[in-house]
Amino acid sequence: MPLSMFFKDARNVFKKDELGIEIAQIALPAALALAADPVASLIDTAFIGHIGPTELAAVGVAIAIFNQVSKVAIFPLVSITTSFVAEEDTKERLHIEAQKDENGDKWFPVSKEKDVEMEELLPQSDSTSKSSFTDTSFGKMADLDNKRRYIPSASSALVIGSILGILQTLFLIFAAKPILNYMGVKSDSPMLMPAQKYLTLRSLGAPAVLLSLAMQGIFRGFKDTKTPLYATVVGDASNIILDRLFIFDFRMGISGAAIAHVISQYLISLILLWRLMSQVDLLPPSIKDLKFERFLKNGLLLLVRVIAVTFCVTLAASLAARHGATSMAAFQVCLQIWLATSLLADGLAVAGQAILASAFARADYEKAMSTASRVLQLGLAMGLVLSVVLVTGLQFASRLFTEDAGVLHLISVGIPFVAVTQPINALAFVFDGINYGASDFAYSAYSMVLVAVVSIACLCALSSTYGFIGIWIALTIYMTLRTFAGFLRIGAGMGPWGFLNN
């Protein structure tokens, strides 16, 4: 039965077998790369905080705007790219392996197969003519290890990422002031000028941000998360060094902070592009090969999903703010911890997505079932460990964020929800990766919209009745419904998981 898949080889969940090692090699670097940016942002904030409180507040608003606008474009692009690249890379390898079996250690491009057949029709005695035909028709044949692969989705992702990056830059430059006004930074606010300056300069790095993340999606599709990790660490390290240089030595203030960040993002993009060009032929034979229609169709589905997720979390923050500054401060601390712990689960989700996309492309359903079972079991185990750590540690760690007695009291109220929901959160994020690996984008979008509708109703009702506690009860319901949606799809053997019923 499909339900039995969740318990498949549960005793081997931590076993260092081939699958366990493959998951670890993808998940750990991915989690570290995801954690690198928040750490660099904290250091960034520390530098800016020494300029002045007004500048710190202004930059905080500008970064929030930049991140929200970027998230709308980044998440669908990266998720789709990973699945499509993994699928196409697997099919390319299968074709090359078949050619090697037929022709020895050499491979022939698909488009040259007819030339191979034509060569075989030449007289065997005419070795000179045959050699000449081979040289003119095929050029040099390379071994698989030295071959630059042609992955149409990789080229498509770079084109789409570049276009979206340029559009984001133009949008933020020309709409910076109206957006800041909407965010509460009015014309008479001392934060307006520094926030507008920082946002305008930071927006120049948008093409690099989207390009680098598109390339991270490509490398994830190749099951290579180490290259993005190295590039991210180098870029973030340069950002920290340039922050110190531009802000204090050159006395450029928040302009220096923005320029340092932009330079670091272009550095990350150049490193990834250099590595990618050595592995992939990025120039498509024609525009038709870019498959934009496939990207746009599934991208719009995930865009709907991102909007639904973002709206739920934003509404929760808005409702907390209506209960006063103390409630909002406590909610913000609890929410950041709640979200930060999801980085580890995201690493597992990336591993599950890449391996599953490859398994489905090979029609290797046994591998797909084993991978889904293992990452879900690992996610549950990790969530349980995080629950114990947070329950025991947050009571003491909360004083690192504030000394206000009222805020500390509300944080202590929120801690049980933050801790107890960790297993649910981990499973929800891993289910997302599994759905993307199966290219089940439509179900991910529609189920999330339904979850959001129910969750929004719960947030409004419980917040007005139970206040701060009500918000966290509603968020717990929200994550539980997300997990149940993933559980239902696989447990009932629906969609791409129909093979489980056989």
Short mmCIF file of C-alpha atoms in Angstrom, two decimals:
data_model
loop_
_atom_site.label_atom_id
_atom_site.label_comp_id
_atom_site.label_asym_id
_atom_site.label_seq_id
_atom_site.Cartn_x
_atom_site.Cartn_y
_atom_site.Cartn_z
CA MET A 1 0.00 0.00 0.00
CA PRO A 2 1.23 3.57 -0.64
CA LEU A 3 1.14 4.34 3.10
CA SER A 4 3.76 1.67 3.75
CA MET A 5 6.28 3.80 1.84
CA PHE A 6 6.64 6.14 4.82
CA PHE A 7 7.97 3.28 6.93
CA LYS A 8 10.15 1.69 4.26
CA ASP A 9 13.54 0.63 5.73
CA ALA A 10 12.95 2.92 8.73
CA ARG A 11 15.58 1.04 10.75
CA ASN A 12 18.18 2.11 8.18
CA VAL A 13 17.37 5.82 8.34
CA PHE A 14 20.91 6.73 9.52
CA LYS A 15 22.68 3.99 7.56
CA LYS A 16 25.72 5.11 5.55
CA ASP A 17 24.70 3.23 2.43
CA GLU A 18 24.87 4.59 -1.12
CA LEU A 19 21.60 6.49 -0.79
CA GLY A 20 22.46 7.90 2.64
CA ILE A 21 25.83 9.16 1.43
CA GLU A 22 24.26 10.69 -1.71
CA ILE A 23 21.68 12.55 0.38
CA ALA A 24 24.33 13.81 2.82
CA GLN A 25 26.64 14.99 0.03
CA ILE A 26 23.83 17.14 -1.41
CA ALA A 27 22.00 18.21 1.75
CA LEU A 28 24.89 19.36 3.97
CA PRO A 29 26.53 21.81 1.50
CA ALA A 30 23.07 23.06 0.49
CA ALA A 31 22.14 23.78 4.13
CA LEU A 32 25.48 25.53 4.74
CA ALA A 33 25.04 27.68 1.61
CA LEU A 34 21.53 28.63 2.73
CA ALA A 35 22.87 29.56 6.18
CA ALA A 36 25.79 31.61 4.81
CA ASP A 37 23.66 34.51 3.59
CA PRO A 38 21.76 35.10 6.88
CA VAL A 39 25.07 35.05 8.77
CA ALA A 40 26.59 37.57 6.35
CA SER A 41 23.45 39.72 6.68
CA LEU A 42 23.83 39.75 10.46
CA ILE A 43 27.42 40.96 10.10
CA ASP A 44 26.24 43.51 7.53
CA THR A 45 23.67 44.76 10.05
CA ALA A 46 26.31 45.02 12.77
CA PHE A 47 28.48 47.27 10.55
CA ILE A 48 25.54 49.48 9.56
CA GLY A 49 24.42 49.69 13.18
CA HIS A 50 27.63 51.57 13.99
CA ILE A 51 26.68 54.33 11.52
CA GLY A 52 23.56 55.31 13.44
CA PRO A 53 20.05 54.15 14.45
CA THR A 54 18.33 56.06 11.64
CA GLU A 55 20.53 54.47 9.02
CA LEU A 56 20.05 51.03 10.56
CA ALA A 57 16.25 51.39 10.48
CA ALA A 58 16.33 52.76 6.92
CA VAL A 59 18.50 49.91 5.65
CA GLY A 60 16.27 47.39 7.45
CA VAL A 61 13.21 48.62 5.55
CA ALA A 62 15.11 48.71 2.23
CA ILE A 63 16.43 45.16 2.67
CA ALA A 64 12.95 43.88 3.54
CA ILE A 65 11.57 45.41 0.31
CA PHE A 66 14.43 44.04 -1.81
CA ASN A 67 14.09 40.54 -0.34
CA GLN A 68 10.32 40.39 -0.77
CA VAL A 69 10.49 41.51 -4.42
CA SER A 70 13.33 39.07 -5.11
CA LYS A 71 11.57 36.17 -3.43
CA VAL A 72 8.64 36.36 -5.83
CA ALA A 73 10.96 35.72 -8.78
CA ILE A 74 13.69 33.62 -7.17
CA PHE A 75 11.74 30.78 -5.59
CA PRO A 76 9.85 29.61 -8.71
CA LEU A 77 12.95 30.01 -10.90
CA VAL A 78 15.29 28.01 -8.63
CA SER A 79 12.79 25.24 -7.88
CA ILE A 80 11.84 24.69 -11.52
CA THR A 81 15.44 24.88 -12.73
CA THR A 82 16.62 22.20 -10.29
CA SER A 83 13.95 19.71 -11.40
CA PHE A 84 14.23 20.37 -15.14
CA VAL A 85 18.04 20.31 -15.18
CA ALA A 86 18.17 17.06 -13.17
CA GLU A 87 15.69 15.49 -15.60
CA GLU A 88 17.49 16.63 -18.75
CA ASP A 89 20.94 15.82 -17.39
CA THR A 90 19.80 12.28 -16.61
CA LYS A 91 18.34 11.80 -20.10
CA GLU A 92 21.53 13.17 -21.65
CA ARG A 93 23.63 10.73 -19.66
CA LEU A 94 21.35 7.83 -20.58
CA HIS A 95 21.72 8.69 -24.26
CA ILE A 96 25.51 8.95 -24.00
CA GLU A 97 25.73 5.67 -22.11
CA ALA A 98 23.69 4.00 -24.84
CA GLN A 99 26.00 5.45 -27.50
CA LYS A 100 29.07 4.27 -25.61
CA ASP A 101 27.64 0.77 -25.36
CA GLU A 102 27.08 0.80 -29.13
CA ASN A 103 30.26 2.56 -30.25
CA GLY A 104 32.78 1.73 -27.55
CA ASP A 105 34.17 4.50 -25.37
CA LYS A 106 33.11 7.25 -27.76
CA TRP A 107 29.88 9.20 -27.86
CA PHE A 108 28.00 10.76 -30.74
CA PRO A 109 25.59 13.68 -30.42
CA VAL A 110 21.95 12.78 -31.10
CA SER A 111 21.87 14.96 -34.20
CA LYS A 112 24.80 13.03 -35.74
CA GLU A 113 23.30 9.53 -35.47
CA LYS A 114 22.27 9.59 -39.12
CA ASP A 115 25.85 10.54 -40.05
CA VAL A 116 27.10 7.51 -38.13
CA GLU A 117 24.76 5.25 -40.08
CA MET A 118 25.89 6.89 -43.32
CA GLU A 119 29.55 6.33 -42.45
CA GLU A 120 28.90 2.64 -41.91
CA LEU A 121 27.58 2.40 -45.50
CA LEU A 122 30.93 3.54 -46.89
CA PRO A 123 33.17 0.84 -48.38
CA GLN A 124 35.35 -0.69 -45.66
CA SER A 125 38.41 -0.68 -47.94
CA ASP A 126 38.26 3.05 -48.49
CA SER A 127 39.87 3.94 -45.18
CA THR A 128 41.06 7.33 -46.37
CA SER A 129 37.62 8.36 -47.53
CA LYS A 130 36.06 6.97 -44.38
CA SER A 131 38.54 8.85 -42.20
CA SER A 132 37.90 12.05 -44.13
CA PHE A 133 34.14 11.58 -43.73
CA THR A 134 34.55 11.08 -39.99
CA ASP A 135 36.68 14.19 -39.56
CA THR A 136 34.37 16.43 -41.56
CA SER A 137 31.09 15.09 -40.19
CA PHE A 138 31.89 14.62 -36.53
CA GLY A 139 35.05 16.48 -35.70
CA LYS A 140 36.84 15.04 -32.70
CA MET A 141 34.90 12.62 -30.56
CA ALA A 142 35.38 13.08 -26.83
CA ASP A 143 35.05 10.85 -23.81
CA LEU A 144 32.02 11.37 -21.58
CA ASP A 145 34.12 12.85 -18.79
CA ASN A 146 35.41 15.62 -21.08
CA LYS A 147 32.12 16.39 -22.76
CA ARG A 148 30.39 19.71 -22.18
CA ARG A 149 26.76 18.76 -21.76
CA TYR A 150 23.93 20.55 -23.52
CA ILE A 151 21.09 21.14 -21.06
CA PRO A 152 18.33 23.33 -22.57
CA SER A 153 16.85 24.20 -19.16
CA ALA A 154 20.20 25.60 -18.01
CA SER A 155 20.24 28.06 -20.91
CA SER A 156 16.56 28.91 -20.33
CA ALA A 157 17.15 29.59 -16.62
CA LEU A 158 20.01 31.99 -17.37
CA VAL A 159 17.99 33.93 -19.94
CA ILE A 160 14.93 34.17 -17.67
CA GLY A 161 17.07 35.05 -14.64
CA SER A 162 18.78 37.87 -16.57
CA ILE A 163 15.49 39.33 -17.80
CA LEU A 164 13.86 39.15 -14.35
CA GLY A 165 16.95 40.72 -12.77
CA ILE A 166 16.91 43.69 -15.15
CA LEU A 167 13.16 44.17 -14.64
CA GLN A 168 13.61 44.07 -10.87
CA THR A 169 16.38 46.68 -11.07
CA LEU A 170 14.24 49.05 -13.14
CA PHE A 171 11.21 48.51 -10.90
CA LEU A 172 13.07 49.24 -7.67
CA ILE A 173 14.91 52.27 -9.05
CA PHE A 174 11.81 54.02 -10.39
CA ALA A 175 9.36 52.87 -7.69
CA ALA A 176 11.66 53.14 -4.66
CA LYS A 177 10.00 56.22 -3.15
CA PRO A 178 6.34 55.10 -3.58
CA ILE A 179 7.16 51.66 -2.15
CA LEU A 180 8.92 53.21 0.85
CA ASN A 181 5.94 55.49 1.42
CA TYR A 182 3.67 52.46 1.34
CA MET A 183 5.93 50.78 3.91
CA GLY A 184 5.42 53.74 6.26
CA VAL A 185 8.54 55.76 5.41
CA LYS A 186 6.84 59.08 4.58
CA SER A 187 8.29 62.18 2.93
CA ASP A 188 8.99 63.86 6.26
CA SER A 189 10.74 60.81 7.72
CA PRO A 190 14.52 61.05 8.31
CA MET A 191 14.73 57.46 7.06
CA LEU A 192 13.47 58.27 3.55
CA MET A 193 16.71 59.57 1.96
CA PRO A 194 19.06 56.87 3.31
CA ALA A 195 16.51 54.11 2.61
CA GLN A 196 15.96 55.31 -0.95
CA LYS A 197 19.69 55.65 -1.58
CA TYR A 198 20.42 52.15 -0.24
CA LEU A 199 17.53 50.52 -2.11
CA THR A 200 18.47 52.19 -5.40
CA LEU A 201 22.12 51.12 -5.17
CA ARG A 202 21.25 47.63 -3.92
CA SER A 203 18.84 47.14 -6.84
CA LEU A 204 21.81 47.32 -9.25
CA GLY A 205 22.79 43.90 -7.96
CA ALA A 206 19.41 42.31 -8.76
CA PRO A 207 20.56 40.77 -12.09
CA ALA A 208 23.51 39.17 -10.30
CA VAL A 209 21.29 37.88 -7.48
CA LEU A 210 18.81 36.20 -9.83
CA LEU A 211 21.54 34.89 -12.12
CA SER A 212 23.52 33.38 -9.25
CA LEU A 213 20.43 31.73 -7.80
CA ALA A 214 19.42 30.39 -11.22
CA MET A 215 22.90 28.88 -11.53
CA GLN A 216 22.58 27.43 -8.03
CA GLY A 217 19.42 25.73 -9.27
CA ILE A 218 21.39 24.34 -12.22
CA PHE A 219 24.16 22.96 -10.00
CA ARG A 220 21.57 21.45 -7.67
CA GLY A 221 20.11 19.69 -10.69
CA PHE A 222 23.58 18.22 -11.26
CA LYS A 223 23.53 17.14 -7.57
CA ASP A 224 26.45 19.51 -6.99
CA THR A 225 25.82 21.75 -3.97
CA LYS A 226 29.51 22.19 -3.10
CA THR A 227 30.23 24.62 -5.95
CA PRO A 228 27.43 27.05 -4.91
CA LEU A 229 28.65 26.77 -1.30
CA TYR A 230 32.22 27.74 -2.21
CA ALA A 231 31.03 30.63 -4.40
CA THR A 232 28.68 31.90 -1.69
CA VAL A 233 31.36 31.76 1.01
CA VAL A 234 33.85 33.65 -1.19
CA GLY A 235 31.21 36.27 -2.09
CA ASP A 236 30.01 36.75 1.48
CA ALA A 237 33.59 36.99 2.79
CA SER A 238 34.36 39.69 0.22
CA ASN A 239 31.18 41.51 1.28
CA ILE A 240 32.34 41.61 4.90
CA ILE A 241 35.81 42.87 3.93
CA LEU A 242 34.42 45.52 1.56
CA ASP A 243 31.88 46.62 4.19
CA ARG A 244 34.67 47.54 6.56
CA LEU A 245 36.65 49.23 3.76
CA PHE A 246 33.83 51.24 2.16
CA ILE A 247 31.81 52.17 5.27
CA PHE A 248 34.61 53.27 7.59
CA ASP A 249 37.88 53.66 5.67
CA PHE A 250 36.35 55.41 2.64
CA ARG A 251 33.57 56.96 4.79
CA MET A 252 30.87 56.08 2.27
CA GLY A 253 28.26 55.15 4.91
CA ILE A 254 25.24 53.16 3.77
CA SER A 255 26.21 53.74 0.12
CA GLY A 256 29.38 51.80 0.82
CA ALA A 257 27.37 48.97 2.40
CA ALA A 258 25.13 48.74 -0.68
CA ILE A 259 28.06 48.84 -3.13
CA ALA A 260 29.92 46.17 -1.15
CA HIS A 261 26.89 43.88 -1.34
CA VAL A 262 26.43 44.46 -5.08
CA ILE A 263 30.11 43.66 -5.79
CA SER A 264 29.91 40.46 -3.75
CA GLN A 265 26.83 39.30 -5.68
CA TYR A 266 28.50 39.84 -9.05
CA LEU A 267 31.57 37.99 -7.77
CA ILE A 268 29.39 35.00 -6.83
CA SER A 269 27.76 35.08 -10.28
CA LEU A 270 31.11 35.19 -12.09
CA ILE A 271 32.49 32.26 -10.10
CA LEU A 272 29.40 30.15 -10.79
CA LEU A 273 29.30 31.14 -14.47
CA TRP A 274 32.99 30.25 -14.90
CA ARG A 275 32.41 26.81 -13.38
CA LEU A 276 29.20 26.29 -15.35
CA MET A 277 30.76 27.13 -18.71
CA SER A 278 33.33 24.37 -18.20
CA GLN A 279 30.54 21.80 -17.81
CA VAL A 280 27.65 22.97 -19.99
CA ASP A 281 27.30 24.27 -23.53
CA LEU A 282 25.17 27.34 -22.81
CA LEU A 283 24.54 28.43 -26.41
CA PRO A 284 21.36 26.79 -27.73
CA PRO A 285 21.07 25.89 -31.44
CA SER A 286 17.84 27.89 -31.65
CA ILE A 287 15.34 29.80 -29.50
CA LYS A 288 12.89 26.89 -29.76
CA ASP A 289 15.26 24.73 -27.73
CA LEU A 290 14.97 27.04 -24.72
CA LYS A 291 11.50 25.72 -23.80
CA PHE A 292 10.28 29.01 -22.33
CA GLU A 293 6.68 27.81 -22.40
CA ARG A 294 7.44 25.00 -19.95
CA PHE A 295 9.24 27.38 -17.60
CA LEU A 296 6.49 29.99 -17.69
CA LYS A 297 3.65 27.51 -17.18
CA ASN A 298 5.18 25.90 -14.08
CA GLY A 299 6.69 29.20 -12.92
CA LEU A 300 3.26 30.80 -12.73
CA LEU A 301 2.01 27.86 -10.67
CA LEU A 302 4.83 28.25 -8.15
CA LEU A 303 4.38 32.02 -8.17
CA VAL A 304 0.81 31.50 -6.95
CA ARG A 305 2.19 29.22 -4.25
CA VAL A 306 4.82 31.76 -3.12
CA ILE A 307 2.20 34.49 -2.87
CA ALA A 308 -0.04 32.23 -0.75
CA VAL A 309 2.84 31.34 1.62
CA THR A 310 4.07 34.93 1.88
CA PHE A 311 0.56 36.26 2.54
CA CYS A 312 0.00 33.86 5.47
CA VAL A 313 3.26 34.79 7.22
CA THR A 314 2.84 38.52 6.49
CA LEU A 315 -0.73 38.46 7.81
CA ALA A 316 0.45 36.77 11.01
CA ALA A 317 3.06 39.53 11.53
CA SER A 318 0.48 42.21 10.80
CA LEU A 319 -1.95 40.74 13.35
CA ALA A 320 0.81 40.56 15.95
CA ALA A 321 1.62 44.24 15.34
CA ARG A 322 -2.01 45.19 16.00
CA HIS A 323 -1.68 43.82 19.52
CA GLY A 324 1.10 46.31 20.26
CA ALA A 325 4.88 46.74 20.10
CA THR A 326 5.52 44.15 22.82
CA SER A 327 3.53 41.50 20.99
CA MET A 328 5.24 42.34 17.69
CA ALA A 329 8.73 42.22 19.19
CA ALA A 330 8.10 38.80 20.78
CA PHE A 331 6.50 37.50 17.59
CA GLN A 332 9.46 38.66 15.49
CA VAL A 333 11.98 36.84 17.72
CA CYS A 334 9.93 33.62 17.73
CA LEU A 335 9.28 33.81 13.97
CA GLN A 336 12.96 34.27 13.08
CA ILE A 337 13.92 31.25 15.18
CA TRP A 338 11.01 29.31 13.70
CA LEU A 339 12.16 30.09 10.16
CA ALA A 340 15.93 29.79 10.79
CA THR A 341 15.61 26.16 11.83
CA SER A 342 13.97 25.43 8.48
CA LEU A 343 17.34 25.84 6.73
CA LEU A 344 18.37 22.32 7.72
CA ALA A 345 15.10 20.92 6.37
CA ASP A 346 15.62 22.92 3.16
CA GLY A 347 18.94 21.11 2.69
CA LEU A 348 17.11 17.76 2.84
CA ALA A 349 14.44 19.11 0.49
CA VAL A 350 17.10 20.07 -2.09
CA ALA A 351 18.66 16.59 -1.87
CA GLY A 352 15.28 14.91 -2.24
CA GLN A 353 14.33 17.09 -5.19
CA ALA A 354 17.55 16.49 -7.16
CA ILE A 355 17.65 12.72 -6.57
CA LEU A 356 13.93 12.24 -7.24
CA ALA A 357 13.98 14.25 -10.48
CA SER A 358 16.80 12.05 -11.73
CA ALA A 359 15.03 8.85 -10.59
CA PHE A 360 11.76 9.79 -12.31
CA ALA A 361 13.65 10.63 -15.52
CA ARG A 362 15.13 7.10 -15.44
CA ALA A 363 11.73 5.62 -14.49
CA ASP A 364 13.56 4.15 -11.49
CA TYR A 365 10.54 4.03 -9.18
CA GLU A 366 12.28 1.92 -6.57
CA LYS A 367 14.91 4.64 -6.18
CA ALA A 368 12.19 7.31 -6.07
CA MET A 369 10.31 5.47 -3.33
CA SER A 370 13.47 4.83 -1.28
CA THR A 371 14.61 8.45 -1.59
CA ALA A 372 11.26 9.90 -0.56
CA SER A 373 11.09 7.55 2.43
CA ARG A 374 14.62 8.32 3.58
CA VAL A 375 14.43 12.12 3.38
CA LEU A 376 11.06 12.15 5.16
CA GLN A 377 12.38 9.91 7.93
CA LEU A 378 15.51 12.06 8.26
CA GLY A 379 13.33 15.19 8.34
CA LEU A 380 11.20 13.78 11.13
CA ALA A 381 14.25 12.74 13.16
CA MET A 382 15.86 16.15 12.67
CA GLY A 383 12.63 17.90 13.70
CA LEU A 384 12.45 15.88 16.93
CA VAL A 385 16.06 16.76 17.80
CA LEU A 386 15.40 20.45 17.11
CA SER A 387 12.32 20.33 19.36
CA VAL A 388 14.38 19.08 22.30
CA VAL A 389 17.15 21.63 21.68
CA LEU A 390 14.73 24.56 21.42
CA VAL A 391 12.68 23.58 24.47
CA THR A 392 15.80 23.39 26.64
CA GLY A 393 17.77 26.25 25.11
CA LEU A 394 15.33 29.01 24.18
CA GLN A 395 14.37 29.86 27.75
CA PHE A 396 17.98 30.94 28.34
CA ALA A 397 18.78 32.19 24.82
CA SER A 398 15.78 34.55 24.69
CA ARG A 399 17.68 37.08 26.85
CA LEU A 400 20.16 37.48 24.01
CA PHE A 401 17.44 39.26 22.05
CA THR A 402 15.93 41.53 24.71
CA GLU A 403 15.82 42.43 28.40
CA ASP A 404 12.25 43.72 28.32
CA ALA A 405 10.16 41.73 30.83
CA GLY A 406 6.97 41.92 28.76
CA VAL A 407 8.66 40.72 25.59
CA LEU A 408 10.43 37.93 27.49
CA HIS A 409 7.10 36.78 28.92
CA LEU A 410 5.48 36.55 25.50
CA ILE A 411 8.54 34.79 24.07
CA SER A 412 8.18 32.17 26.79
CA VAL A 413 4.55 31.75 25.70
CA GLY A 414 5.60 31.28 22.06
CA ILE A 415 8.50 28.89 22.75
CA PRO A 416 6.32 25.74 23.12
CA PHE A 417 4.74 26.41 19.73
CA VAL A 418 8.12 27.08 18.08
CA ALA A 419 9.63 23.92 19.58
CA VAL A 420 6.74 21.47 19.24
CA THR A 421 6.08 22.33 15.58
CA GLN A 422 9.67 21.57 14.47
CA PRO A 423 8.90 17.99 13.29
CA ILE A 424 5.83 19.26 11.43
CA ASN A 425 7.80 22.09 9.84
CA ALA A 426 10.62 19.79 8.76
CA LEU A 427 8.19 17.36 7.12
CA ALA A 428 6.35 20.23 5.37
CA PHE A 429 9.56 21.56 3.80
CA VAL A 430 10.77 18.09 2.80
CA PHE A 431 7.40 17.32 1.21
CA ASP A 432 7.85 20.48 -0.88
CA GLY A 433 11.18 19.18 -2.20
CA ILE A 434 9.62 15.78 -2.94
CA ASN A 435 6.75 17.36 -4.90
CA TYR A 436 9.17 19.48 -6.92
CA GLY A 437 11.37 16.46 -7.61
CA ALA A 438 8.33 14.69 -9.05
CA SER A 439 7.53 17.87 -11.09
CA ASP A 440 4.19 17.96 -9.27
CA PHE A 441 4.04 21.75 -9.44
CA ALA A 442 0.30 22.03 -10.07
CA TYR A 443 -0.60 20.09 -6.94
CA SER A 444 1.90 22.13 -4.89
CA ALA A 445 0.26 25.36 -6.03
CA TYR A 446 -3.41 24.40 -5.72
CA SER A 447 -3.02 22.61 -2.39
CA MET A 448 -1.13 25.61 -0.97
CA VAL A 449 -3.90 28.00 -2.02
CA LEU A 450 -6.46 25.82 -0.22
CA VAL A 451 -4.22 25.62 2.86
CA ALA A 452 -3.78 29.41 2.79
CA VAL A 453 -7.54 30.06 2.64
CA VAL A 454 -8.17 27.89 5.71
CA SER A 455 -5.14 29.30 7.54
CA ILE A 456 -6.10 32.92 6.90
CA ALA A 457 -9.56 32.25 8.35
CA CYS A 458 -7.94 30.63 11.42
CA LEU A 459 -5.50 33.54 11.85
CA CYS A 460 -8.24 36.16 11.79
CA ALA A 461 -10.56 34.23 14.11
CA LEU A 462 -8.00 33.00 16.66
CA SER A 463 -6.05 36.27 16.76
CA SER A 464 -9.12 38.30 17.70
CA THR A 465 -10.15 35.73 20.32
CA TYR A 466 -6.88 34.58 21.90
CA GLY A 467 -4.40 37.27 20.83
CA PHE A 468 -0.71 36.29 20.70
CA ILE A 469 -1.41 32.63 21.55
CA GLY A 470 -4.13 32.52 18.92
CA ILE A 471 -1.68 33.59 16.21
CA TRP A 472 0.67 30.74 17.06
CA ILE A 473 -2.16 28.22 17.21
CA ALA A 474 -3.18 29.36 13.71
CA LEU A 475 0.41 29.07 12.43
CA THR A 476 0.60 25.55 13.87
CA ILE A 477 -2.59 24.69 11.97
CA TYR A 478 -1.07 26.25 8.84
CA MET A 479 2.07 24.07 8.95
CA THR A 480 0.06 20.97 9.87
CA LEU A 481 -2.17 21.44 6.83
CA ARG A 482 0.89 21.88 4.59
CA THR A 483 2.30 18.61 5.90
CA PHE A 484 -1.03 16.81 5.51
CA ALA A 485 -1.28 17.98 1.87
CA GLY A 486 2.07 16.33 1.10
CA PHE A 487 1.17 13.22 3.08
CA LEU A 488 -2.16 12.86 1.26
CA ARG A 489 -0.63 13.06 -2.23
CA ILE A 490 1.86 10.26 -1.64
CA GLY A 491 -0.17 8.26 0.87
CA ALA A 492 -3.07 7.95 -1.55
CA GLY A 493 -0.77 7.20 -4.49
CA MET A 494 -2.04 10.11 -6.59
CA GLY A 495 -0.43 11.95 -9.50
CA PRO A 496 3.18 10.94 -10.19
CA TRP A 497 2.98 8.56 -7.22
CA GLY A 498 0.38 6.36 -8.91
CA PHE A 499 3.01 3.63 -9.32
CA LEU A 500 2.76 3.00 -5.55
CA ASN A 501 -0.65 1.42 -6.11
CA ASN A 502 0.84 -1.29 -8.34
#
